[in-house]
Amino acid sequence: MAGTIVLATALDQPGITESDRLYADALERRGWRVVAAPWNGPCEAFAGVDAVVLRSTWGYYRAPKAFRDRTELMAAATRLFNPIGLVRWNLRKDYVGKLAVAGIRVPQTHIVACAAAAIDKVLADAGWDQAVVKPASGASGYSVELVKRATLARQVAGLSDEARASGVVVQEFLPEIADGELSLVYFDGAFSHAIRKRPPPGEFRSNSCYGPTRNAETPAREVTEKGAACLRALPETPLYARVDGVVRDGGLIVIEVEVLEPALFLEFDPPSAERFAEATVRRL
């Protein structure tokens, strides 16, 4: 037995997901023992192991300080993937502005207080009638809304406590989202596979809770290279990453980069689990 790798999950869903089971099996075929442990469970589960891989740590955004504190402890005790520097970088969506400064094509994005007046000023200054608003610390489509100036006060009043605590991202609405959002998956900076998530009619969000259709996709090389260039703008190369975006005029517009607990859709390309496992073992 080579050693033990913990896949960090969450108390409300402590087991390994169906997709991550493909990854765990690939690691086990390489001689590693793989176990699951909730990030918000007992600390002892992460002691004396060879590595912790953050996988289905869903709901971390409801307790961002606790999550950051726990991942700091993990990083001090063992090898953490993704590394703690990337965890810190990805916890708040102000990283989108950093990507823009690095020359990555992103939607126009502003972070402001969760207040109707602040959001309305962004819309007025940009000349927008509508925009996507999401918590500055959040995931999984939680409390993400397409707000309109005519109904702004009511919509902002309905945003989550997490949005009020963290502030909100006000982002340009991209009409290309109707044709689906591309999710590009990379291991050690190299493109692995992709899927397209199409929202149902009348919806703009493509997160799983909104019932999108999902299909394997073979993007153009120019698109996957833009995704790889985006990852080169990060503080360090992630073991795993998902770059979400849309294509306009043949080029990728990056909406989000996920290096904490992204769904990697390994089931859409089973050999990808082997690539993920190989990339992991190379780092151990």
PDB file of C-alpha atoms in Angstrom:
ATOM      1  CA  MET A   1       0.000   0.000   0.000  1.00  0.00           C
ATOM      2  CA  ALA A   2       1.472   3.326  -1.104  1.00  0.00           C
ATOM      3  CA  GLY A   3      -0.304   5.391   1.562  1.00  0.00           C
ATOM      4  CA  THR A   4      -3.616   7.075   2.393  1.00  0.00           C
ATOM      5  CA  ILE A   5      -5.383   9.857   0.521  1.00  0.00           C
ATOM      6  CA  VAL A   6      -8.434  11.532   2.039  1.00  0.00           C
ATOM      7  CA  LEU A   7     -11.101  12.964  -0.238  1.00  0.00           C
ATOM      8  CA  ALA A   8     -12.649  15.819   1.718  1.00  0.00           C
ATOM      9  CA  THR A   9     -16.449  15.843   1.580  1.00  0.00           C
ATOM     10  CA  ALA A  10     -19.125  17.483   3.781  1.00  0.00           C
ATOM     11  CA  LEU A  11     -21.203  16.353   6.747  1.00  0.00           C
ATOM     12  CA  ASP A  12     -24.503  16.540   4.893  1.00  0.00           C
ATOM     13  CA  GLN A  13     -23.135  14.305   2.088  1.00  0.00           C
ATOM     14  CA  PRO A  14     -20.139  12.516   3.611  1.00  0.00           C
ATOM     15  CA  GLY A  15     -19.630   9.791   1.025  1.00  0.00           C
ATOM     16  CA  ILE A  16     -17.587   9.872  -2.166  1.00  0.00           C
ATOM     17  CA  THR A  17     -19.665  11.060  -5.116  1.00  0.00           C
ATOM     18  CA  GLU A  18     -20.328   8.787  -8.067  1.00  0.00           C
ATOM     19  CA  SER A  19     -17.993  10.847 -10.242  1.00  0.00           C
ATOM     20  CA  ASP A  20     -15.209  10.949  -7.652  1.00  0.00           C
ATOM     21  CA  ARG A  21     -15.543   7.190  -7.131  1.00  0.00           C
ATOM     22  CA  LEU A  22     -13.972   6.802 -10.593  1.00  0.00           C
ATOM     23  CA  TYR A  23     -11.004   8.845  -9.342  1.00  0.00           C
ATOM     24  CA  ALA A  24     -10.796   6.912  -6.075  1.00  0.00           C
ATOM     25  CA  ASP A  25     -10.829   3.610  -7.957  1.00  0.00           C
ATOM     26  CA  ALA A  26      -8.020   4.833 -10.222  1.00  0.00           C
ATOM     27  CA  LEU A  27      -5.945   5.795  -7.179  1.00  0.00           C
ATOM     28  CA  GLU A  28      -6.617   2.437  -5.542  1.00  0.00           C
ATOM     29  CA  ARG A  29      -5.448   0.638  -8.678  1.00  0.00           C
ATOM     30  CA  ARG A  30      -2.172   2.492  -8.159  1.00  0.00           C
ATOM     31  CA  GLY A  31      -1.856   1.130  -4.643  1.00  0.00           C
ATOM     32  CA  TRP A  32      -3.299   4.009  -2.615  1.00  0.00           C
ATOM     33  CA  ARG A  33      -5.879   3.686   0.141  1.00  0.00           C
ATOM     34  CA  VAL A  34      -8.660   6.236  -0.394  1.00  0.00           C
ATOM     35  CA  VAL A  35     -11.139   7.311   2.277  1.00  0.00           C
ATOM     36  CA  ALA A  36     -13.719  10.073   2.570  1.00  0.00           C
ATOM     37  CA  ALA A  37     -13.954  12.507   5.482  1.00  0.00           C
ATOM     38  CA  PRO A  38     -16.159  15.603   5.899  1.00  0.00           C
ATOM     39  CA  TRP A  39     -14.193  18.841   6.007  1.00  0.00           C
ATOM     40  CA  ASN A  40     -16.476  20.007   8.823  1.00  0.00           C
ATOM     41  CA  GLY A  41     -16.201  16.754  10.773  1.00  0.00           C
ATOM     42  CA  PRO A  42     -13.558  15.629  13.293  1.00  0.00           C
ATOM     43  CA  CYS A  43     -10.046  16.979  12.670  1.00  0.00           C
ATOM     44  CA  GLU A  44      -8.558  13.579  13.465  1.00  0.00           C
ATOM     45  CA  ALA A  45      -9.684  12.263  10.081  1.00  0.00           C
ATOM     46  CA  PHE A  46      -7.003  14.394   8.402  1.00  0.00           C
ATOM     47  CA  ALA A  47      -4.119  13.517  10.722  1.00  0.00           C
ATOM     48  CA  GLY A  48      -1.349  11.150   9.678  1.00  0.00           C
ATOM     49  CA  VAL A  49      -2.449  10.824   6.048  1.00  0.00           C
ATOM     50  CA  ASP A  50      -0.367  11.387   2.937  1.00  0.00           C
ATOM     51  CA  ALA A  51      -2.653  13.903   1.238  1.00  0.00           C
ATOM     52  CA  VAL A  52      -6.059  15.553   1.368  1.00  0.00           C
ATOM     53  CA  VAL A  53      -7.874  16.331  -1.884  1.00  0.00           C
ATOM     54  CA  LEU A  54     -10.743  18.804  -1.565  1.00  0.00           C
ATOM     55  CA  ARG A  55     -13.593  17.295  -3.511  1.00  0.00           C
ATOM     56  CA  SER A  56     -17.250  17.551  -2.482  1.00  0.00           C
ATOM     57  CA  THR A  57     -16.847  20.117   0.315  1.00  0.00           C
ATOM     58  CA  TRP A  58     -20.235  21.515  -0.618  1.00  0.00           C
ATOM     59  CA  GLY A  59     -21.738  24.230   1.520  1.00  0.00           C
ATOM     60  CA  TYR A  60     -18.364  25.644   2.558  1.00  0.00           C
ATOM     61  CA  TYR A  61     -19.524  29.109   1.477  1.00  0.00           C
ATOM     62  CA  ARG A  62     -22.067  29.125   4.306  1.00  0.00           C
ATOM     63  CA  ALA A  63     -19.165  29.016   6.778  1.00  0.00           C
ATOM     64  CA  PRO A  64     -16.226  30.553   4.881  1.00  0.00           C
ATOM     65  CA  LYS A  65     -14.137  31.355   7.962  1.00  0.00           C
ATOM     66  CA  ALA A  66     -14.534  27.842   9.357  1.00  0.00           C
ATOM     67  CA  PHE A  67     -13.629  26.398   5.958  1.00  0.00           C
ATOM     68  CA  ARG A  68     -10.560  28.574   5.637  1.00  0.00           C
ATOM     69  CA  ASP A  69      -9.441  27.747   9.177  1.00  0.00           C
ATOM     70  CA  ARG A  70      -9.909  24.014   8.601  1.00  0.00           C
ATOM     71  CA  THR A  71      -8.067  24.011   5.276  1.00  0.00           C
ATOM     72  CA  GLU A  72      -5.212  25.948   6.885  1.00  0.00           C
ATOM     73  CA  LEU A  73      -4.960  23.151   9.466  1.00  0.00           C
ATOM     74  CA  MET A  74      -5.033  20.516   6.724  1.00  0.00           C
ATOM     75  CA  ALA A  75      -2.249  22.283   4.838  1.00  0.00           C
ATOM     76  CA  ALA A  76      -0.133  22.484   7.996  1.00  0.00           C
ATOM     77  CA  ALA A  77      -0.568  18.757   8.659  1.00  0.00           C
ATOM     78  CA  THR A  78      -0.216  17.202   5.194  1.00  0.00           C
ATOM     79  CA  ARG A  79      -0.201  17.868   1.460  1.00  0.00           C
ATOM     80  CA  LEU A  80      -3.393  19.654   0.494  1.00  0.00           C
ATOM     81  CA  PHE A  81      -4.814  19.748  -3.016  1.00  0.00           C
ATOM     82  CA  ASN A  82      -5.423  22.166  -4.247  1.00  0.00           C
ATOM     83  CA  PRO A  83      -2.719  23.976  -2.240  1.00  0.00           C
ATOM     84  CA  ILE A  84      -3.742  26.466   0.407  1.00  0.00           C
ATOM     85  CA  GLY A  85      -2.604  29.460  -1.663  1.00  0.00           C
ATOM     86  CA  LEU A  86      -5.146  28.542  -4.330  1.00  0.00           C
ATOM     87  CA  VAL A  87      -7.819  27.947  -1.693  1.00  0.00           C
ATOM     88  CA  ARG A  88      -7.309  31.487  -0.404  1.00  0.00           C
ATOM     89  CA  TRP A  89      -7.282  32.865  -3.960  1.00  0.00           C
ATOM     90  CA  ASN A  90     -10.539  31.135  -4.941  1.00  0.00           C
ATOM     91  CA  LEU A  91     -12.601  31.800  -1.805  1.00  0.00           C
ATOM     92  CA  ARG A  92     -13.752  35.215  -3.032  1.00  0.00           C
ATOM     93  CA  LYS A  93     -14.800  36.063  -6.551  1.00  0.00           C
ATOM     94  CA  ASP A  94     -12.648  39.171  -6.649  1.00  0.00           C
ATOM     95  CA  TYR A  95     -10.228  36.830  -8.433  1.00  0.00           C
ATOM     96  CA  VAL A  96     -12.210  37.650 -11.605  1.00  0.00           C
ATOM     97  CA  GLY A  97     -10.787  41.163 -11.497  1.00  0.00           C
ATOM     98  CA  LYS A  98      -7.288  39.742 -11.072  1.00  0.00           C
ATOM     99  CA  LEU A  99      -7.802  37.613 -14.166  1.00  0.00           C
ATOM    100  CA  ALA A 100      -8.873  40.696 -16.114  1.00  0.00           C
ATOM    101  CA  VAL A 101      -5.707  42.526 -15.051  1.00  0.00           C
ATOM    102  CA  ALA A 102      -3.706  39.516 -16.277  1.00  0.00           C
ATOM    103  CA  GLY A 103      -5.296  39.878 -19.720  1.00  0.00           C
ATOM    104  CA  ILE A 104      -7.890  37.109 -19.458  1.00  0.00           C
ATOM    105  CA  ARG A 105     -11.178  37.845 -21.207  1.00  0.00           C
ATOM    106  CA  VAL A 106     -13.911  37.954 -18.546  1.00  0.00           C
ATOM    107  CA  PRO A 107     -17.333  39.611 -18.295  1.00  0.00           C
ATOM    108  CA  GLN A 108     -17.438  43.122 -16.890  1.00  0.00           C
ATOM    109  CA  THR A 109     -17.468  42.482 -13.153  1.00  0.00           C
ATOM    110  CA  HIS A 110     -17.886  44.647 -10.046  1.00  0.00           C
ATOM    111  CA  ILE A 111     -17.970  43.747  -6.345  1.00  0.00           C
ATOM    112  CA  VAL A 112     -20.132  45.975  -4.160  1.00  0.00           C
ATOM    113  CA  ALA A 113     -22.141  45.892  -0.958  1.00  0.00           C
ATOM    114  CA  CYS A 114     -25.357  43.875  -1.067  1.00  0.00           C
ATOM    115  CA  ALA A 115     -27.559  46.955  -1.280  1.00  0.00           C
ATOM    116  CA  ALA A 116     -29.999  48.051  -3.967  1.00  0.00           C
ATOM    117  CA  ALA A 117     -28.427  51.511  -4.245  1.00  0.00           C
ATOM    118  CA  ALA A 118     -24.921  50.108  -4.780  1.00  0.00           C
ATOM    119  CA  ILE A 119     -26.080  47.591  -7.375  1.00  0.00           C
ATOM    120  CA  ASP A 120     -28.242  50.163  -9.152  1.00  0.00           C
ATOM    121  CA  LYS A 121     -25.240  52.483  -9.467  1.00  0.00           C
ATOM    122  CA  VAL A 122     -23.273  49.736 -11.220  1.00  0.00           C
ATOM    123  CA  LEU A 123     -26.130  49.136 -13.653  1.00  0.00           C
ATOM    124  CA  ALA A 124     -26.598  52.852 -14.291  1.00  0.00           C
ATOM    125  CA  ASP A 125     -22.884  53.515 -14.834  1.00  0.00           C
ATOM    126  CA  ALA A 126     -22.577  50.525 -17.188  1.00  0.00           C
ATOM    127  CA  GLY A 127     -25.798  51.301 -19.054  1.00  0.00           C
ATOM    128  CA  TRP A 128     -27.266  47.882 -18.240  1.00  0.00           C
ATOM    129  CA  ASP A 129     -30.950  47.099 -17.743  1.00  0.00           C
ATOM    130  CA  GLN A 130     -30.053  43.792 -16.094  1.00  0.00           C
ATOM    131  CA  ALA A 131     -27.071  41.963 -14.622  1.00  0.00           C
ATOM    132  CA  VAL A 132     -26.141  38.738 -12.884  1.00  0.00           C
ATOM    133  CA  VAL A 133     -25.747  39.155  -9.123  1.00  0.00           C
ATOM    134  CA  LYS A 134     -24.131  36.495  -6.940  1.00  0.00           C
ATOM    135  CA  PRO A 135     -22.496  36.362  -3.494  1.00  0.00           C
ATOM    136  CA  ALA A 136     -18.818  37.329  -3.522  1.00  0.00           C
ATOM    137  CA  SER A 137     -18.230  34.079  -1.620  1.00  0.00           C
ATOM    138  CA  GLY A 138     -20.469  31.370  -2.991  1.00  0.00           C
ATOM    139  CA  ALA A 139     -20.861  28.313  -5.187  1.00  0.00           C
ATOM    140  CA  SER A 140     -23.357  25.961  -6.843  1.00  0.00           C
ATOM    141  CA  GLY A 141     -25.615  28.753  -8.089  1.00  0.00           C
ATOM    142  CA  TYR A 142     -26.646  29.607  -4.533  1.00  0.00           C
ATOM    143  CA  SER A 143     -28.361  33.019  -4.331  1.00  0.00           C
ATOM    144  CA  VAL A 144     -27.474  33.836  -7.953  1.00  0.00           C
ATOM    145  CA  GLU A 145     -30.049  36.084  -9.609  1.00  0.00           C
ATOM    146  CA  LEU A 146     -30.577  37.922 -12.871  1.00  0.00           C
ATOM    147  CA  VAL A 147     -31.641  41.306 -11.513  1.00  0.00           C
ATOM    148  CA  LYS A 148     -33.448  43.992 -13.472  1.00  0.00           C
ATOM    149  CA  ARG A 149     -33.500  47.682 -12.640  1.00  0.00           C
ATOM    150  CA  ALA A 150     -37.294  47.741 -12.633  1.00  0.00           C
ATOM    151  CA  THR A 151     -37.515  45.116  -9.863  1.00  0.00           C
ATOM    152  CA  LEU A 152     -34.136  45.630  -8.204  1.00  0.00           C
ATOM    153  CA  ALA A 153     -35.265  46.530  -4.685  1.00  0.00           C
ATOM    154  CA  ARG A 154     -37.484  43.453  -4.391  1.00  0.00           C
ATOM    155  CA  GLN A 155     -34.853  41.124  -5.837  1.00  0.00           C
ATOM    156  CA  VAL A 156     -32.059  42.421  -3.602  1.00  0.00           C
ATOM    157  CA  ALA A 157     -34.301  42.059  -0.549  1.00  0.00           C
ATOM    158  CA  GLY A 158     -34.555  38.350  -1.364  1.00  0.00           C
ATOM    159  CA  LEU A 159     -30.807  37.694  -1.521  1.00  0.00           C
ATOM    160  CA  SER A 160     -29.203  35.409   1.042  1.00  0.00           C
ATOM    161  CA  ASP A 161     -27.561  36.277   4.340  1.00  0.00           C
ATOM    162  CA  GLU A 162     -24.302  35.036   2.813  1.00  0.00           C
ATOM    163  CA  ALA A 163     -24.602  37.660   0.076  1.00  0.00           C
ATOM    164  CA  ARG A 164     -25.169  40.348   2.688  1.00  0.00           C
ATOM    165  CA  ALA A 165     -22.126  39.219   4.648  1.00  0.00           C
ATOM    166  CA  SER A 166     -19.713  38.854   1.729  1.00  0.00           C
ATOM    167  CA  GLY A 167     -20.944  41.526  -0.661  1.00  0.00           C
ATOM    168  CA  VAL A 168     -22.031  40.696  -4.187  1.00  0.00           C
ATOM    169  CA  VAL A 169     -20.571  40.307  -7.636  1.00  0.00           C
ATOM    170  CA  VAL A 170     -22.444  42.314 -10.255  1.00  0.00           C
ATOM    171  CA  GLN A 171     -21.572  40.816 -13.600  1.00  0.00           C
ATOM    172  CA  GLU A 172     -22.442  41.546 -17.200  1.00  0.00           C
ATOM    173  CA  PHE A 173     -25.138  39.188 -18.491  1.00  0.00           C
ATOM    174  CA  LEU A 174     -23.848  37.115 -21.404  1.00  0.00           C
ATOM    175  CA  PRO A 175     -26.649  36.144 -23.818  1.00  0.00           C
ATOM    176  CA  GLU A 176     -24.505  33.260 -25.124  1.00  0.00           C
ATOM    177  CA  ILE A 177     -25.391  31.413 -21.916  1.00  0.00           C
ATOM    178  CA  ALA A 178     -28.673  30.383 -23.572  1.00  0.00           C
ATOM    179  CA  ASP A 179     -26.634  28.026 -25.780  1.00  0.00           C
ATOM    180  CA  GLY A 180     -24.951  26.567 -22.731  1.00  0.00           C
ATOM    181  CA  GLU A 181     -21.958  27.116 -20.498  1.00  0.00           C
ATOM    182  CA  LEU A 182     -18.745  25.276 -21.282  1.00  0.00           C
ATOM    183  CA  SER A 183     -16.976  23.561 -18.402  1.00  0.00           C
ATOM    184  CA  LEU A 184     -13.342  22.874 -19.314  1.00  0.00           C
ATOM    185  CA  VAL A 185     -11.497  20.472 -16.995  1.00  0.00           C
ATOM    186  CA  TYR A 186      -7.714  20.532 -16.540  1.00  0.00           C
ATOM    187  CA  PHE A 187      -5.250  18.406 -14.586  1.00  0.00           C
ATOM    188  CA  ASP A 188      -1.856  19.956 -13.826  1.00  0.00           C
ATOM    189  CA  GLY A 189      -2.671  22.700 -16.314  1.00  0.00           C
ATOM    190  CA  ALA A 190      -3.306  20.292 -19.207  1.00  0.00           C
ATOM    191  CA  PHE A 191      -6.737  20.102 -20.813  1.00  0.00           C
ATOM    192  CA  SER A 192      -8.560  16.843 -20.072  1.00  0.00           C
ATOM    193  CA  HIS A 193     -12.191  17.031 -21.214  1.00  0.00           C
ATOM    194  CA  ALA A 194     -15.224  19.293 -21.389  1.00  0.00           C
ATOM    195  CA  ILE A 195     -18.981  19.320 -21.124  1.00  0.00           C
ATOM    196  CA  ARG A 196     -21.653  21.795 -22.148  1.00  0.00           C
ATOM    197  CA  LYS A 197     -24.365  22.603 -19.608  1.00  0.00           C
ATOM    198  CA  ARG A 198     -27.519  24.027 -21.170  1.00  0.00           C
ATOM    199  CA  PRO A 199     -30.043  25.681 -18.865  1.00  0.00           C
ATOM    200  CA  PRO A 200     -33.705  24.758 -19.285  1.00  0.00           C
ATOM    201  CA  PRO A 201     -36.024  27.151 -21.164  1.00  0.00           C
ATOM    202  CA  GLY A 202     -36.531  30.406 -19.300  1.00  0.00           C
ATOM    203  CA  GLU A 203     -33.509  29.822 -17.047  1.00  0.00           C
ATOM    204  CA  PHE A 204     -29.982  31.264 -17.269  1.00  0.00           C
ATOM    205  CA  ARG A 205     -28.338  29.229 -14.500  1.00  0.00           C
ATOM    206  CA  SER A 206     -26.769  25.906 -15.447  1.00  0.00           C
ATOM    207  CA  ASN A 207     -26.047  24.560 -11.963  1.00  0.00           C
ATOM    208  CA  SER A 208     -27.363  21.068 -11.268  1.00  0.00           C
ATOM    209  CA  CYS A 209     -30.206  22.257  -9.023  1.00  0.00           C
ATOM    210  CA  TYR A 210     -31.782  24.080 -11.993  1.00  0.00           C
ATOM    211  CA  GLY A 211     -32.058  20.996 -14.196  1.00  0.00           C
ATOM    212  CA  PRO A 212     -29.666  21.692 -17.081  1.00  0.00           C
ATOM    213  CA  THR A 213     -28.887  19.198 -19.798  1.00  0.00           C
ATOM    214  CA  ARG A 214     -25.267  18.054 -19.886  1.00  0.00           C
ATOM    215  CA  ASN A 215     -23.365  16.654 -22.814  1.00  0.00           C
ATOM    216  CA  ALA A 216     -19.749  15.869 -23.556  1.00  0.00           C
ATOM    217  CA  GLU A 217     -18.183  18.526 -25.763  1.00  0.00           C
ATOM    218  CA  THR A 218     -15.069  18.754 -27.923  1.00  0.00           C
ATOM    219  CA  PRO A 219     -14.160  22.455 -27.906  1.00  0.00           C
ATOM    220  CA  ALA A 220     -11.931  24.066 -30.485  1.00  0.00           C
ATOM    221  CA  ARG A 221      -8.240  24.049 -29.630  1.00  0.00           C
ATOM    222  CA  GLU A 222      -8.252  27.844 -29.421  1.00  0.00           C
ATOM    223  CA  VAL A 223     -10.865  27.626 -26.667  1.00  0.00           C
ATOM    224  CA  THR A 224      -9.001  25.024 -24.599  1.00  0.00           C
ATOM    225  CA  GLU A 225      -5.757  26.978 -24.995  1.00  0.00           C
ATOM    226  CA  LYS A 226      -7.474  30.095 -23.650  1.00  0.00           C
ATOM    227  CA  GLY A 227      -8.599  28.065 -20.655  1.00  0.00           C
ATOM    228  CA  ALA A 228      -5.033  26.887 -20.090  1.00  0.00           C
ATOM    229  CA  ALA A 229      -3.785  30.472 -20.379  1.00  0.00           C
ATOM    230  CA  CYS A 230      -6.292  31.450 -17.718  1.00  0.00           C
ATOM    231  CA  LEU A 231      -4.827  28.859 -15.346  1.00  0.00           C
ATOM    232  CA  ARG A 232      -1.327  30.200 -15.960  1.00  0.00           C
ATOM    233  CA  ALA A 233      -2.547  33.484 -14.463  1.00  0.00           C
ATOM    234  CA  LEU A 234      -3.235  31.773 -11.125  1.00  0.00           C
ATOM    235  CA  PRO A 235      -0.742  32.004  -8.225  1.00  0.00           C
ATOM    236  CA  GLU A 236       0.369  28.414  -8.945  1.00  0.00           C
ATOM    237  CA  THR A 237      -0.643  25.509 -11.147  1.00  0.00           C
ATOM    238  CA  PRO A 238      -3.646  23.669  -9.694  1.00  0.00           C
ATOM    239  CA  LEU A 239      -3.739  19.886  -9.564  1.00  0.00           C
ATOM    240  CA  TYR A 240      -7.315  20.091 -10.826  1.00  0.00           C
ATOM    241  CA  ALA A 241      -9.348  22.989 -12.146  1.00  0.00           C
ATOM    242  CA  ARG A 242     -12.531  23.759 -13.997  1.00  0.00           C
ATOM    243  CA  VAL A 243     -12.822  26.826 -16.193  1.00  0.00           C
ATOM    244  CA  ASP A 244     -16.414  27.843 -16.927  1.00  0.00           C
ATOM    245  CA  GLY A 245     -17.307  30.197 -19.723  1.00  0.00           C
ATOM    246  CA  VAL A 246     -18.987  30.867 -23.031  1.00  0.00           C
ATOM    247  CA  VAL A 247     -17.659  31.283 -26.549  1.00  0.00           C
ATOM    248  CA  ARG A 248     -18.076  34.546 -28.426  1.00  0.00           C
ATOM    249  CA  ASP A 249     -16.624  35.061 -31.904  1.00  0.00           C
ATOM    250  CA  GLY A 250     -14.564  31.913 -31.467  1.00  0.00           C
ATOM    251  CA  GLY A 251     -12.954  33.104 -28.230  1.00  0.00           C
ATOM    252  CA  LEU A 252     -13.506  32.052 -24.623  1.00  0.00           C
ATOM    253  CA  ILE A 253     -15.033  34.431 -22.090  1.00  0.00           C
ATOM    254  CA  VAL A 254     -14.178  33.076 -18.635  1.00  0.00           C
ATOM    255  CA  ILE A 255     -17.070  33.410 -16.200  1.00  0.00           C
ATOM    256  CA  GLU A 256     -15.530  31.535 -13.277  1.00  0.00           C
ATOM    257  CA  VAL A 257     -12.516  29.424 -12.362  1.00  0.00           C
ATOM    258  CA  GLU A 258     -13.112  26.666  -9.816  1.00  0.00           C
ATOM    259  CA  VAL A 259     -10.162  25.181  -7.923  1.00  0.00           C
ATOM    260  CA  LEU A 260     -11.837  24.379  -4.590  1.00  0.00           C
ATOM    261  CA  GLU A 261     -14.495  21.701  -5.027  1.00  0.00           C
ATOM    262  CA  PRO A 262     -15.612  21.740  -8.658  1.00  0.00           C
ATOM    263  CA  ALA A 263     -17.610  18.895 -10.099  1.00  0.00           C
ATOM    264  CA  LEU A 264     -15.184  17.442 -12.642  1.00  0.00           C
ATOM    265  CA  PHE A 265     -17.707  15.378 -14.627  1.00  0.00           C
ATOM    266  CA  LEU A 266     -15.377  12.393 -14.832  1.00  0.00           C
ATOM    267  CA  GLU A 267     -18.310  10.183 -15.797  1.00  0.00           C
ATOM    268  CA  PHE A 268     -18.529  11.962 -19.163  1.00  0.00           C
ATOM    269  CA  ASP A 269     -14.988  10.867 -20.027  1.00  0.00           C
ATOM    270  CA  PRO A 270     -14.009   7.818 -17.919  1.00  0.00           C
ATOM    271  CA  PRO A 271     -10.297   7.906 -18.947  1.00  0.00           C
ATOM    272  CA  SER A 272     -10.162  11.328 -17.290  1.00  0.00           C
ATOM    273  CA  ALA A 273     -10.190   9.607 -13.888  1.00  0.00           C
ATOM    274  CA  GLU A 274      -6.920   7.913 -14.838  1.00  0.00           C
ATOM    275  CA  ARG A 275      -5.424  11.252 -15.874  1.00  0.00           C
ATOM    276  CA  PHE A 276      -6.516  12.797 -12.576  1.00  0.00           C
ATOM    277  CA  ALA A 277      -5.028   9.921 -10.595  1.00  0.00           C
ATOM    278  CA  GLU A 278      -1.750  10.060 -12.536  1.00  0.00           C
ATOM    279  CA  ALA A 279      -1.465  13.806 -11.962  1.00  0.00           C
ATOM    280  CA  THR A 280      -2.109  13.281  -8.249  1.00  0.00           C
ATOM    281  CA  VAL A 281       0.478  10.533  -7.847  1.00  0.00           C
ATOM    282  CA  ARG A 282       3.110  12.641  -9.617  1.00  0.00           C
ATOM    283  CA  ARG A 283       2.759  15.212  -6.842  1.00  0.00           C
ATOM    284  CA  LEU A 284       3.133  12.738  -3.974  1.00  0.00           C
TER     285      LEU A 284
END
